[in-house]
CSV table of C-alpha atoms in Angstrom, one decimal:
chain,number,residue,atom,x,y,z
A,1,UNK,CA,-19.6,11.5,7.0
A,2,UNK,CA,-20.5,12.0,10.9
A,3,UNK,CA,-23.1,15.0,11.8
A,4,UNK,CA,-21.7,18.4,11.9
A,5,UNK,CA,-22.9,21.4,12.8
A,6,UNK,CA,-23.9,23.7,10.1
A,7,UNK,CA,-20.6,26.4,10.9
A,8,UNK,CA,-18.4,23.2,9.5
A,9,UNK,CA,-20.8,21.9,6.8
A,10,UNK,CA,-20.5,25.7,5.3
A,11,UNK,CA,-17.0,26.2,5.5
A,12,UNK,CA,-16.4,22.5,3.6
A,13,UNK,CA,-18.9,23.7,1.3
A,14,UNK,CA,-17.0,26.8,0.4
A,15,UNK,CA,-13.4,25.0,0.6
A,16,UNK,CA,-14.6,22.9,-2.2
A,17,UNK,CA,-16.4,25.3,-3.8
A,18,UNK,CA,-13.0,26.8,-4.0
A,19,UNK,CA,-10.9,23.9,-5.2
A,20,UNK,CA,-13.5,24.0,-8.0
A,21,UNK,CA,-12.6,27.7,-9.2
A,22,UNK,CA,-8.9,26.6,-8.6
A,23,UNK,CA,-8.9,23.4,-10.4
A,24,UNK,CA,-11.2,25.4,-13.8
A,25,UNK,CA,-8.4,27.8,-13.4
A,26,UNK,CA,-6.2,26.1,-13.7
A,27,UNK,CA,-7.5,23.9,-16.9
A,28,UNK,CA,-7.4,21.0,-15.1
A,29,UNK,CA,-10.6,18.4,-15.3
A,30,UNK,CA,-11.8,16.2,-12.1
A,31,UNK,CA,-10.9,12.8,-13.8
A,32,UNK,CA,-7.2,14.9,-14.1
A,33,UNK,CA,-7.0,16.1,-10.2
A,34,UNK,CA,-8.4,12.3,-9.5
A,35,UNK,CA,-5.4,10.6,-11.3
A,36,UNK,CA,-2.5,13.0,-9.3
A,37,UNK,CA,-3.9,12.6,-6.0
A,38,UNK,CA,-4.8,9.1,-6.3
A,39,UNK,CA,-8.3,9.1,-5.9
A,40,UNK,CA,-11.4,9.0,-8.8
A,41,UNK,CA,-13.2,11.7,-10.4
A,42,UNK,CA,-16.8,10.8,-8.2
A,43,UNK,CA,-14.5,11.5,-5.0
A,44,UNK,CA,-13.2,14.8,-6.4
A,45,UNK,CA,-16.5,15.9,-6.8
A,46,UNK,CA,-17.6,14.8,-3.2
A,47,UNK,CA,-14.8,17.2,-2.6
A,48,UNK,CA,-16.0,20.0,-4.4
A,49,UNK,CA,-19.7,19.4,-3.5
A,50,UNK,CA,-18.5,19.7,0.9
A,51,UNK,CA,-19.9,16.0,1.0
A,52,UNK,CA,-16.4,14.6,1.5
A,53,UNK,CA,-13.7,15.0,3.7
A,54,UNK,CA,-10.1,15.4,2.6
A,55,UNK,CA,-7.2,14.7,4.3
A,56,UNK,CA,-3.6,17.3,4.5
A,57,UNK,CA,-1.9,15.4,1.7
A,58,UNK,CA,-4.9,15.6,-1.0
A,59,UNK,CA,-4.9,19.5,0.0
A,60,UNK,CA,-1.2,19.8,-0.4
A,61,UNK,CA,-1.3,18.4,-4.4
A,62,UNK,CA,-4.3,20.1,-5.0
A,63,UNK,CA,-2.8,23.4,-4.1
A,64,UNK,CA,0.3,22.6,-6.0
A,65,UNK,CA,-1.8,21.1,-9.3
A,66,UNK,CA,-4.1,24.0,-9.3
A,67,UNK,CA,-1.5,26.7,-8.9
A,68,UNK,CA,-3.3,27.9,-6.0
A,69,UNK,CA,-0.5,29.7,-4.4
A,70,UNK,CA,-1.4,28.4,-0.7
A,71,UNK,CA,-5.1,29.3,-1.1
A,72,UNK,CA,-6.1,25.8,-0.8
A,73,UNK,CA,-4.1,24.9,2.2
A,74,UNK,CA,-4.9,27.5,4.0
A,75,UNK,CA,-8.6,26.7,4.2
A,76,UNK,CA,-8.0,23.3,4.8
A,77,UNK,CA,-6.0,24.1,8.0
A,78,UNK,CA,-8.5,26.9,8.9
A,79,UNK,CA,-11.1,24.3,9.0
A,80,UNK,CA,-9.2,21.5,11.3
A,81,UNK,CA,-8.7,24.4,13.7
A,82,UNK,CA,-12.7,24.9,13.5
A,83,UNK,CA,-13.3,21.2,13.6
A,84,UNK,CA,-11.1,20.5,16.1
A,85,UNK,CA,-12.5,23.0,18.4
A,86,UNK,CA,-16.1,21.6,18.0
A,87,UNK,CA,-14.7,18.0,18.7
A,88,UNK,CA,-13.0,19.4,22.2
A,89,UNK,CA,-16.4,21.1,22.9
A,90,UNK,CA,-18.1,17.7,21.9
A,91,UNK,CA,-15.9,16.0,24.3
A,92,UNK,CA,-16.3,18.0,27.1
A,93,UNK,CA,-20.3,17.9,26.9
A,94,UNK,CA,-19.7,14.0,26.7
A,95,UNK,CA,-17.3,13.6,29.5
A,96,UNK,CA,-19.5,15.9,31.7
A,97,UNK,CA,-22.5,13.7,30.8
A,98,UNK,CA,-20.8,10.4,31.2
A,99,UNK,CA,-19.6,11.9,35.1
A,100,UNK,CA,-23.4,13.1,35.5
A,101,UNK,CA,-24.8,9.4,34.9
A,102,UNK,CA,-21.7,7.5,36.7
A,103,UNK,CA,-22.7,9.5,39.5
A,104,UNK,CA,-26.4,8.5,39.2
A,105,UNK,CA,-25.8,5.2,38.5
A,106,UNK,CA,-23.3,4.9,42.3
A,107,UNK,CA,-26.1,6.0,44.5
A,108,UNK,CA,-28.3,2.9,42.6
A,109,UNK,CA,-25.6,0.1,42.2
A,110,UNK,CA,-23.1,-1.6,44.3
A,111,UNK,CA,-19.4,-1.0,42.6
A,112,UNK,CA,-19.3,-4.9,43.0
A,113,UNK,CA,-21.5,-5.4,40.7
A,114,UNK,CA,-19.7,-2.8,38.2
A,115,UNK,CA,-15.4,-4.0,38.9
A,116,UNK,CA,-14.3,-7.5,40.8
A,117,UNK,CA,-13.0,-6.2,44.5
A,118,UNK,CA,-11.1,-7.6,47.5
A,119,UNK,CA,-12.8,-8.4,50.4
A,120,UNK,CA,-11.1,-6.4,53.7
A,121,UNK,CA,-9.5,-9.7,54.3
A,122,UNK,CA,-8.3,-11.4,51.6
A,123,UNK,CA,-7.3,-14.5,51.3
A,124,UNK,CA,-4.3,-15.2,48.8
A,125,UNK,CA,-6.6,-17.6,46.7
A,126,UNK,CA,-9.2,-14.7,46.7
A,127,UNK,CA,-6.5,-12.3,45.1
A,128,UNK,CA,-5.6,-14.2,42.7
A,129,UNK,CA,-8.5,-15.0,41.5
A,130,UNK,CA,-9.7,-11.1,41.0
A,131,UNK,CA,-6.5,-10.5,39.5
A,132,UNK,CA,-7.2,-13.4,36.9
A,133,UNK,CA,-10.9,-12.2,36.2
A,134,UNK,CA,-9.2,-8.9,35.6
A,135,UNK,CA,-6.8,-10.1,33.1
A,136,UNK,CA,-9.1,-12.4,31.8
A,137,UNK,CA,-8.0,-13.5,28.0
A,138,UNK,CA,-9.5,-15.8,25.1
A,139,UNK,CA,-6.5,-15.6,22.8
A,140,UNK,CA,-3.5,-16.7,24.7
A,141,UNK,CA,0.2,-17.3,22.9
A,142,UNK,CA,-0.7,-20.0,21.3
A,143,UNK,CA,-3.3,-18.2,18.8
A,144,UNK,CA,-1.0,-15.6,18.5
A,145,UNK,CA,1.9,-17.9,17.3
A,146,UNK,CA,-0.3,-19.0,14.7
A,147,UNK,CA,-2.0,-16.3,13.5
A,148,UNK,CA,2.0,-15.1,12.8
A,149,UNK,CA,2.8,-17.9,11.3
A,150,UNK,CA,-0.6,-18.1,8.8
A,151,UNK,CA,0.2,-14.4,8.0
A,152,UNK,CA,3.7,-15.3,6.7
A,153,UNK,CA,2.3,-17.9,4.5
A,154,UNK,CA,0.1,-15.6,2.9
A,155,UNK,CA,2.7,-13.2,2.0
A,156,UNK,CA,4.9,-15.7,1.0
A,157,UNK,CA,1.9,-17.0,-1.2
A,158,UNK,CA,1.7,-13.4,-2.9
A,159,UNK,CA,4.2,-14.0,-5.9
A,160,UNK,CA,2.9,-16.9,-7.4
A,161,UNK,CA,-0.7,-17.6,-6.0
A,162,UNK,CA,-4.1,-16.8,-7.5
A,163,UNK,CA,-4.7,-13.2,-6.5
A,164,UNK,CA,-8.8,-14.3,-5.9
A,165,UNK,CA,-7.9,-17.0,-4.2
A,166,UNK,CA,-5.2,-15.5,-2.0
A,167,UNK,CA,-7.4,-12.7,-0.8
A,168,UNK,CA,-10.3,-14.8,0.2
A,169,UNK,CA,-7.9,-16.8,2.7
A,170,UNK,CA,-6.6,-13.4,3.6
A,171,UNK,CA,-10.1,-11.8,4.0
A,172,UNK,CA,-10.9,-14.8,6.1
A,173,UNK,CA,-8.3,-15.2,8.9
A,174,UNK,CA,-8.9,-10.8,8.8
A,175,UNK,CA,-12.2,-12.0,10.2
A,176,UNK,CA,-11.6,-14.4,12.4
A,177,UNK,CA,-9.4,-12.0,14.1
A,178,UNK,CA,-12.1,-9.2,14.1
A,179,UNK,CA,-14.1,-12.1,16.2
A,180,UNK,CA,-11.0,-12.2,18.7
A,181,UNK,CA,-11.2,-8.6,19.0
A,182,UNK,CA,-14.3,-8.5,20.3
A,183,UNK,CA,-14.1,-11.1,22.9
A,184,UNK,CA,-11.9,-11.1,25.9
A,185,UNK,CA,-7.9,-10.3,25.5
A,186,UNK,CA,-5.2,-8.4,27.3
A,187,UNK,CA,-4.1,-4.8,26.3
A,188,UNK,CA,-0.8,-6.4,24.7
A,189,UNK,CA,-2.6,-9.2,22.8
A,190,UNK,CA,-5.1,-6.5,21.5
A,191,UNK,CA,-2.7,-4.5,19.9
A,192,UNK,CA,-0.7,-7.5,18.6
A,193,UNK,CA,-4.2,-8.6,16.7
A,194,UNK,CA,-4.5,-5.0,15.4
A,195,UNK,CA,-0.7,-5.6,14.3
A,196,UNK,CA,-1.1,-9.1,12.4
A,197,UNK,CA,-4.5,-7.7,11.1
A,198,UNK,CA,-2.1,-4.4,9.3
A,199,UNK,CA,-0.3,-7.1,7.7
A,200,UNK,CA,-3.2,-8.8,6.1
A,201,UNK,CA,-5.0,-5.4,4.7
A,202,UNK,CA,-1.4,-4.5,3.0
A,203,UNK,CA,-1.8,-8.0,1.1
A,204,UNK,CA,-4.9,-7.6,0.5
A,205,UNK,CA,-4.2,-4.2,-0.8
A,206,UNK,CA,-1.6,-5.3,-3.2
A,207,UNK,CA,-3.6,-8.3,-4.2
A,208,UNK,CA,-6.4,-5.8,-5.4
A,209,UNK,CA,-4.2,-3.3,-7.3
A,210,UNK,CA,-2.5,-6.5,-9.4
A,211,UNK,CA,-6.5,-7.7,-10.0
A,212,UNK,CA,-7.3,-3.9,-11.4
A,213,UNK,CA,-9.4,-2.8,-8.5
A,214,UNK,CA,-7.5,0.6,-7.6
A,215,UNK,CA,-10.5,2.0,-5.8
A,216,UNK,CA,-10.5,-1.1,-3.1
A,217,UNK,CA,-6.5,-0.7,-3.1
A,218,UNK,CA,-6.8,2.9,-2.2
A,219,UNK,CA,-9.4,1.8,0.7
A,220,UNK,CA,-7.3,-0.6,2.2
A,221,UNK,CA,-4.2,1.2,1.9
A,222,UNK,CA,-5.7,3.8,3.8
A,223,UNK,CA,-6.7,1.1,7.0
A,224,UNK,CA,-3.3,-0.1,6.9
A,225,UNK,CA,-2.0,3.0,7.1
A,226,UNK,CA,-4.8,3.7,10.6
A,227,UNK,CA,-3.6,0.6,12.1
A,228,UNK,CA,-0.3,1.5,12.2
A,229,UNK,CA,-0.9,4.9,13.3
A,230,UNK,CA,-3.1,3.4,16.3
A,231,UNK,CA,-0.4,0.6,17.4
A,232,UNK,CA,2.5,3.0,16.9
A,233,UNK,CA,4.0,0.3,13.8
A,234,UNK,CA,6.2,2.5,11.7
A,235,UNK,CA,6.5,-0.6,9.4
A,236,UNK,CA,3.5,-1.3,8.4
A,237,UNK,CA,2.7,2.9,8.1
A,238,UNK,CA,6.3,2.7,6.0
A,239,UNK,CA,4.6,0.1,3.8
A,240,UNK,CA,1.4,1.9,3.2
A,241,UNK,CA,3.6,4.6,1.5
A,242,UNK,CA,5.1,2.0,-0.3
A,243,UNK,CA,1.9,1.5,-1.9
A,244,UNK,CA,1.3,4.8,-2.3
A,245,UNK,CA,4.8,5.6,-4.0
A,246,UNK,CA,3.7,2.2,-6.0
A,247,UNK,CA,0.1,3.6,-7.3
A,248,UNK,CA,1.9,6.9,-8.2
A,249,UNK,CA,3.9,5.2,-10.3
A,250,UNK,CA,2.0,2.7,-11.9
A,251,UNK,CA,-0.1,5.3,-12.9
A,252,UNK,CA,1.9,8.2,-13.9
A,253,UNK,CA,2.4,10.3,-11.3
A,254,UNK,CA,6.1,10.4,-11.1
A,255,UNK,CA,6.7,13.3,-9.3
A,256,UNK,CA,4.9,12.2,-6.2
A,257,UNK,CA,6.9,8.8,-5.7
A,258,UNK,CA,9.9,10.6,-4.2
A,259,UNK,CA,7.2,12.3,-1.7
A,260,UNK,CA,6.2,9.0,-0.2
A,261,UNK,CA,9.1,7.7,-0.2
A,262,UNK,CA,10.5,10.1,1.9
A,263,UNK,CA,8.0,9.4,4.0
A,264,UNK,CA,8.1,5.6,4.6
A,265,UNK,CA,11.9,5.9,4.9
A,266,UNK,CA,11.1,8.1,7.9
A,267,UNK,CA,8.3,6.0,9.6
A,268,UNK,CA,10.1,2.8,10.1
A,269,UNK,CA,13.9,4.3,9.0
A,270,UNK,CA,15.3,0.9,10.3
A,271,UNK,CA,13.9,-1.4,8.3
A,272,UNK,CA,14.5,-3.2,5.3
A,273,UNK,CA,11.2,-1.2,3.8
A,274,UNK,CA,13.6,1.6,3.0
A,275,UNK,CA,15.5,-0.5,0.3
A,276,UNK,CA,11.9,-0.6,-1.4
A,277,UNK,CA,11.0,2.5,-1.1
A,278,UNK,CA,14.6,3.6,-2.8
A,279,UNK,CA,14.1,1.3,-5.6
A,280,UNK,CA,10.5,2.8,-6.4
A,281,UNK,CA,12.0,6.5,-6.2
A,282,UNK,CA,14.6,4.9,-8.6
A,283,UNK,CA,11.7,3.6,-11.0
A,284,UNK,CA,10.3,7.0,-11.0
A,285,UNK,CA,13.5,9.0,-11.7
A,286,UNK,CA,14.6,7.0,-14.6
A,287,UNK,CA,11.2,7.4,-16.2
A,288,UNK,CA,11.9,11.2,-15.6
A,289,UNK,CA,15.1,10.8,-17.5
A,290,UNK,CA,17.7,11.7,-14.9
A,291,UNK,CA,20.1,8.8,-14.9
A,292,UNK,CA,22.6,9.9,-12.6
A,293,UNK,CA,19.8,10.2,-10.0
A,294,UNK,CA,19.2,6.8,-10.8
A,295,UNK,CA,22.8,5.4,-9.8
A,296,UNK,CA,22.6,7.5,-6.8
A,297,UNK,CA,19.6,5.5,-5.8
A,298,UNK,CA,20.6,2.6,-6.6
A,299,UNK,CA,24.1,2.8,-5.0
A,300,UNK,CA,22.2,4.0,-1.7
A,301,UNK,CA,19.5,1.0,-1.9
A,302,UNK,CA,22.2,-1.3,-2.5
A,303,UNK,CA,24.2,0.4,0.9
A,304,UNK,CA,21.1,0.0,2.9
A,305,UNK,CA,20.6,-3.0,1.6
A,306,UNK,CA,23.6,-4.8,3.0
A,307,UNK,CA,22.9,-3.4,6.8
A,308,UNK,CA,19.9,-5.9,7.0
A,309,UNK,CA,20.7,-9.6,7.8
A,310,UNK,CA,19.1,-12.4,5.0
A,311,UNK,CA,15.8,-13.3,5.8
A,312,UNK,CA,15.0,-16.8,6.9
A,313,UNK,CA,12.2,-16.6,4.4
A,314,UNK,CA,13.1,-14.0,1.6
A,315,UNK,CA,9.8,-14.9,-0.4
A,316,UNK,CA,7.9,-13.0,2.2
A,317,UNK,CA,6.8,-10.0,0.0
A,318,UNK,CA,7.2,-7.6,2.5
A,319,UNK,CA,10.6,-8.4,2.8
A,320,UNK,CA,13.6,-7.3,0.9
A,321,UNK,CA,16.4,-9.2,0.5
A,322,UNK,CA,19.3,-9.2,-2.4
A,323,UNK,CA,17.4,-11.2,-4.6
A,324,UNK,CA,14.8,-9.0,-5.0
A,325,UNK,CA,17.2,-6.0,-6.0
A,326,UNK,CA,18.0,-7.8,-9.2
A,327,UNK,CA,14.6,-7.1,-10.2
A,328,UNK,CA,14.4,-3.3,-9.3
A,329,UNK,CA,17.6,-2.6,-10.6
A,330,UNK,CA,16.9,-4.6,-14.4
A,331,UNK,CA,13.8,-2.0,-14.3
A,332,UNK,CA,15.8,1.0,-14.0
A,333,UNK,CA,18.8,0.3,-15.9
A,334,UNK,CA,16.3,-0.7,-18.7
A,335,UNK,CA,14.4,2.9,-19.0
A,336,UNK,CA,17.7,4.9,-18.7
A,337,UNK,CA,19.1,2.2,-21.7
A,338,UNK,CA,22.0,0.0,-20.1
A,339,UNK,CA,20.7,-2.6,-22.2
A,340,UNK,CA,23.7,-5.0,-20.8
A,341,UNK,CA,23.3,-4.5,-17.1
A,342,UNK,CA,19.4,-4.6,-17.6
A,343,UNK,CA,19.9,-8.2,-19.8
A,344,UNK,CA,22.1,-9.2,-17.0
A,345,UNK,CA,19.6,-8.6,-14.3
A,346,UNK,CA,17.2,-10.1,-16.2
A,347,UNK,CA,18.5,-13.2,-16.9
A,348,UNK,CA,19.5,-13.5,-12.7
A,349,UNK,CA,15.5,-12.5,-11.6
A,350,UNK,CA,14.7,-15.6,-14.2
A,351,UNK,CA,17.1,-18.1,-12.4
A,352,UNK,CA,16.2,-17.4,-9.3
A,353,UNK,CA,12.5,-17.4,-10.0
A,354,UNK,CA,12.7,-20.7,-11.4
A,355,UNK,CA,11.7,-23.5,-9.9
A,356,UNK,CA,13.3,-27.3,-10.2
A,357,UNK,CA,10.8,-28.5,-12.8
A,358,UNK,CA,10.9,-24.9,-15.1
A,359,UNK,CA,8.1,-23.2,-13.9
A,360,UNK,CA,7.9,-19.9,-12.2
A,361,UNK,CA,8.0,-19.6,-8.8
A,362,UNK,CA,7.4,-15.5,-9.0
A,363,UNK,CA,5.8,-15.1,-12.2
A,364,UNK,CA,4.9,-11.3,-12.3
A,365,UNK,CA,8.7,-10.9,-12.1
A,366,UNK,CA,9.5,-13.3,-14.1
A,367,UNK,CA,7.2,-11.4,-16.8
A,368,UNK,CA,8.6,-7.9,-16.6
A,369,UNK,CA,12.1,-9.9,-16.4
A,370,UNK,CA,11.0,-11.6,-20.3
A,371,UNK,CA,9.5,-8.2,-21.6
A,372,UNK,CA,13.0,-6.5,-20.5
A,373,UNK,CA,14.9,-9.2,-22.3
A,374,UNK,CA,12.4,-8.4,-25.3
A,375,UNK,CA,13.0,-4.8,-24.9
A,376,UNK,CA,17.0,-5.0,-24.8
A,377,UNK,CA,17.1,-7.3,-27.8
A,378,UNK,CA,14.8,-5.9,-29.9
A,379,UNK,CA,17.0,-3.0,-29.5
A,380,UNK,CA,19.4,-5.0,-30.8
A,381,UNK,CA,17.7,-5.5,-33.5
A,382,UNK,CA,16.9,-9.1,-32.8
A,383,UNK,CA,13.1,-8.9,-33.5
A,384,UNK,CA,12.4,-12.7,-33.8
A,385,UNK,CA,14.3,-13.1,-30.3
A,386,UNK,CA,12.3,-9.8,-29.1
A,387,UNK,CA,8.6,-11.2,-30.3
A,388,UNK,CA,9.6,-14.9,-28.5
A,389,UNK,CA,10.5,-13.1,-25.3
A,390,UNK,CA,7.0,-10.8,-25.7
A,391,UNK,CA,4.8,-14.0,-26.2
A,392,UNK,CA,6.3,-15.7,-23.1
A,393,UNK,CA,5.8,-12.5,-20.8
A,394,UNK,CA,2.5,-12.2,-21.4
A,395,UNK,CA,1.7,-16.1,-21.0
A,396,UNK,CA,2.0,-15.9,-17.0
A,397,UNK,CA,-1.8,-16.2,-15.6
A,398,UNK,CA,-0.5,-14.7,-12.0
A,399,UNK,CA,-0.4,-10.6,-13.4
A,400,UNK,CA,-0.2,-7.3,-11.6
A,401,UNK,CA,-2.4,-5.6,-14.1
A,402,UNK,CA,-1.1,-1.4,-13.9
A,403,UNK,CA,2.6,-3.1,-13.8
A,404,UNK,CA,2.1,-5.3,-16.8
A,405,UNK,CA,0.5,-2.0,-18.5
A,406,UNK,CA,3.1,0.5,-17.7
A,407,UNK,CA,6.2,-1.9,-18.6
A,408,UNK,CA,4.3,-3.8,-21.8
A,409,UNK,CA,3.8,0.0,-23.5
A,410,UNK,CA,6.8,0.9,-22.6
A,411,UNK,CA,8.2,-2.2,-24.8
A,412,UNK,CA,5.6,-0.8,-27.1
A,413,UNK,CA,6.4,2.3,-27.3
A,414,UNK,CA,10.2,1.8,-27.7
A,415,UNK,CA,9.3,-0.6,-30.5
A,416,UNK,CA,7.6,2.0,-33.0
A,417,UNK,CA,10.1,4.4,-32.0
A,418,UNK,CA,12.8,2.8,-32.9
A,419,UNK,CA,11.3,0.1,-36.0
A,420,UNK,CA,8.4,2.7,-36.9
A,421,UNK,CA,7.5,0.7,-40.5
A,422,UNK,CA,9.0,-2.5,-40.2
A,423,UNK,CA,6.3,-5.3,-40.4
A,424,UNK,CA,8.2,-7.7,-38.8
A,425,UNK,CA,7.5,-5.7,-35.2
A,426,UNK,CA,4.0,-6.7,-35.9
A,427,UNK,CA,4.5,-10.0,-33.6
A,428,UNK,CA,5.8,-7.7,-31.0
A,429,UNK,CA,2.9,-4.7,-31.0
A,430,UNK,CA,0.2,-6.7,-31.9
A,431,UNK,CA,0.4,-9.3,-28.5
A,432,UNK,CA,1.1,-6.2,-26.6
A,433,UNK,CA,-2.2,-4.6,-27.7
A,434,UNK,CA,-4.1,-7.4,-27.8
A,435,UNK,CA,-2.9,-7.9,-23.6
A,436,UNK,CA,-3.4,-4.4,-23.3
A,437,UNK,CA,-6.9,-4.2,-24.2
A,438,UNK,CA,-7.9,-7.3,-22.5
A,439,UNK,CA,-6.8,-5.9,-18.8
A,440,UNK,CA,-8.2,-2.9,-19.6
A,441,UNK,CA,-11.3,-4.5,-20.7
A,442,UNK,CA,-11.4,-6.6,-17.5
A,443,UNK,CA,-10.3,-4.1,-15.0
């Protein structure tokens, strides 16, 4: 955290002192408020201590989880209006510093030296070359093309590819762009970098929360989400909220995924984000048992859906395109229990995941696609078809660990529920644990 002043240091201390009270009040633990806001129980206590900074959102569930009645929110908005008046005082003691030295500095040095100029008479030669020094650049169309066209691969890599592997290209073109950044470019190409540069952190956001690491997720969520802001990109801020709604989901948080989604549907309200963002409020609402909400949404993703043209490369993960909606849709109609629809679903996500010789092409879909055909036939009391289908899922080496967890116990879960002393569900439960534990164990 930057120096503050004392008056702010004080009034952060006492806002978390007061989440503290709130959150004991209200019976809730820090690990507890960690998991609903998306954040860990060491940052909750940064919080709570005035050693970290919160932003509106955390304030707004914390209020709500702690029943503080608008308490909580309160002080965080009296405390922008403090900080923000001591960074406009700040600013204003810098700018008039900053004029104070430029005027020292003109009596000393020749503005040629400073900014190229024209002599009284130019020549045209002469103008064109000050205007070139001017708009001097090191990138150049070329390098931009490129960097496009790397980026693309990557996220086309992001369904089948090793996730270590993947991020360490992604990591690397992230700094060869930071290089770029720093040398010569135009206003235009500078904000494009920043734009391919969004791209990358979002894959290598995703790539950490399928690898377990939900704390570096969370990080480079957040820098996605800044980048957009700063270059005005709703798509890539739309995305970022995709994540979010994704976290929230993944990790229980149901309520919340309807929140961001609402919100990525309004940053970039054009795009074909939207249709993602519908399926994961879809997710959510059938694991809060309201089925009809769950048709709406899917009718509505399926309408918006059909407005976007087919991509020329559909394997692009931050692109959605018909055949991805197979796989949201199986999800849903398998929680809410249209066994046949979610079969049906299944079975398409498989084909089309398939590659000529067998194997998968999109393996973390093809696994929840195998562990929904184990959940809608052991339903069926097919157990021996149910246990096949469970050891195939959870053969793929490519996994998206919280995914695999949520949709594997949910197979588990269904299976004691419904077989609660048959022996023969052994082959089911027992793979399922065994999985179960070892992500756990290695994330």
């Amino acid at each position: 955290m930057a120096h503050e002043p004392d008056e702010l240091v004080a009034r952060r201390g006492l806002l978390g002192q007061q989440l503290a009270a709130y959150r004991s009040a209200a019976g809730l633990t820090q690990g507890q408020l960690a998991q609903a806001v998306n954040l860990d129980r060491t940052t909750i206590s940064h919080i709570e201590k005035g050693r970290t900074r919160a932003d509106k959102r955390f304030w707004r569930i914390a209020d709500e989880r702690c029943k503080a009645s608008g308490d909580l929110l309160a002080g965080f908005a009296a405390l922008e209006v403090a900080k923000q008046n001591y960074d406009l005082q700040n600013r204003e003691t810098e700018l008039s510093e900053a004029r104070a030295k430029a005027e020292r500095l003109a009596e000393v040095i020749s503005p040629s030296l400073i900014v190229p100029t024209l002599p009284e008479v130019a020549t045209p030669w002469e103008t064109t070359d000050v205007i070139r020094r001017l708009y001097r650049s090191d990138v150049g169309s070329e390098t931009l093309e490129q960097l496009h066209m790397v980026t693309e691969d990557l996220c086309c890599e992001y369904a089948w590819r090793d996730g270590d592997e993947l991020k360490a290209d992604a990591n690397h073109w992230l700094q060869y762009i930071s290089g770029l950044l720093t040398g010569s470019c135009t206003l235009k190409e500078h904000r494009e970098l920043l734009v391919i540069s969004g791209w990358l952190v979002l894959l290598i956001g995703c790539i950490e929360y399928d690898l377990g690491r939900k704390r570096q997720a969370g990080l480079s969520r957040a820098a996605a989400f800044r980048i957009g802001q700063e270059t005005g990109h709703g798509e890539i801020m739309a995305w970022s909220f995709e994540m979010s709604a994704w976290f929230a989901l993944t990790q229980g948080d149901l309520a919340a995924v309807a929140d961001f989604s609402e919100a990525g549907s309004k940053a970039a309200p054009n795009t074909s984000v939207v249709v993602q963002l519908a399926a994961q409020s879809a997710k959510a609402a059938a694991r809060m048992g309201q089925p009809e909400a769950v048709r709406r949404i899917l009718d509505n993703g399926y309408r918006l859906l059909g407005q976007h043209e087919h991509p020329s490369r559909p394997e692009n993960h931050f692109i959605i395109d018909p055949q991805k909606w197979d796989f949201y849709a199986m999800d849903c109609y398998r929680i809410v229990g249209e066994d046949a629809r979610a079969a049906e679903h299944a079975h398409e996500v498989l084909r089309i995941s398939r590659r000529p010789d067998g194997t998968d092409k999109s393996p973390m879909r093809a696994t929840e696609a195998r562990l929904t055909l184990a959940m809608t036939a052991m339903r069926q009391g097919d157990l021996d078809s149910a246990a096949d289908w469970t050891r195939q899922a959870l053969s793929a080496s490519r996994k998206s660990a919280d995914q695999l967890v949520m949709v594997a116990a949910e197979v588990q879960q269904e299976t004691k529920r419904l077989f609660p002393k048959d022996p023969a569900t052994h082959a089911i439960t027992e793979p399922i644990a065994q999985a179960l534990a070892e992500l756990r164990w290695t994330n």
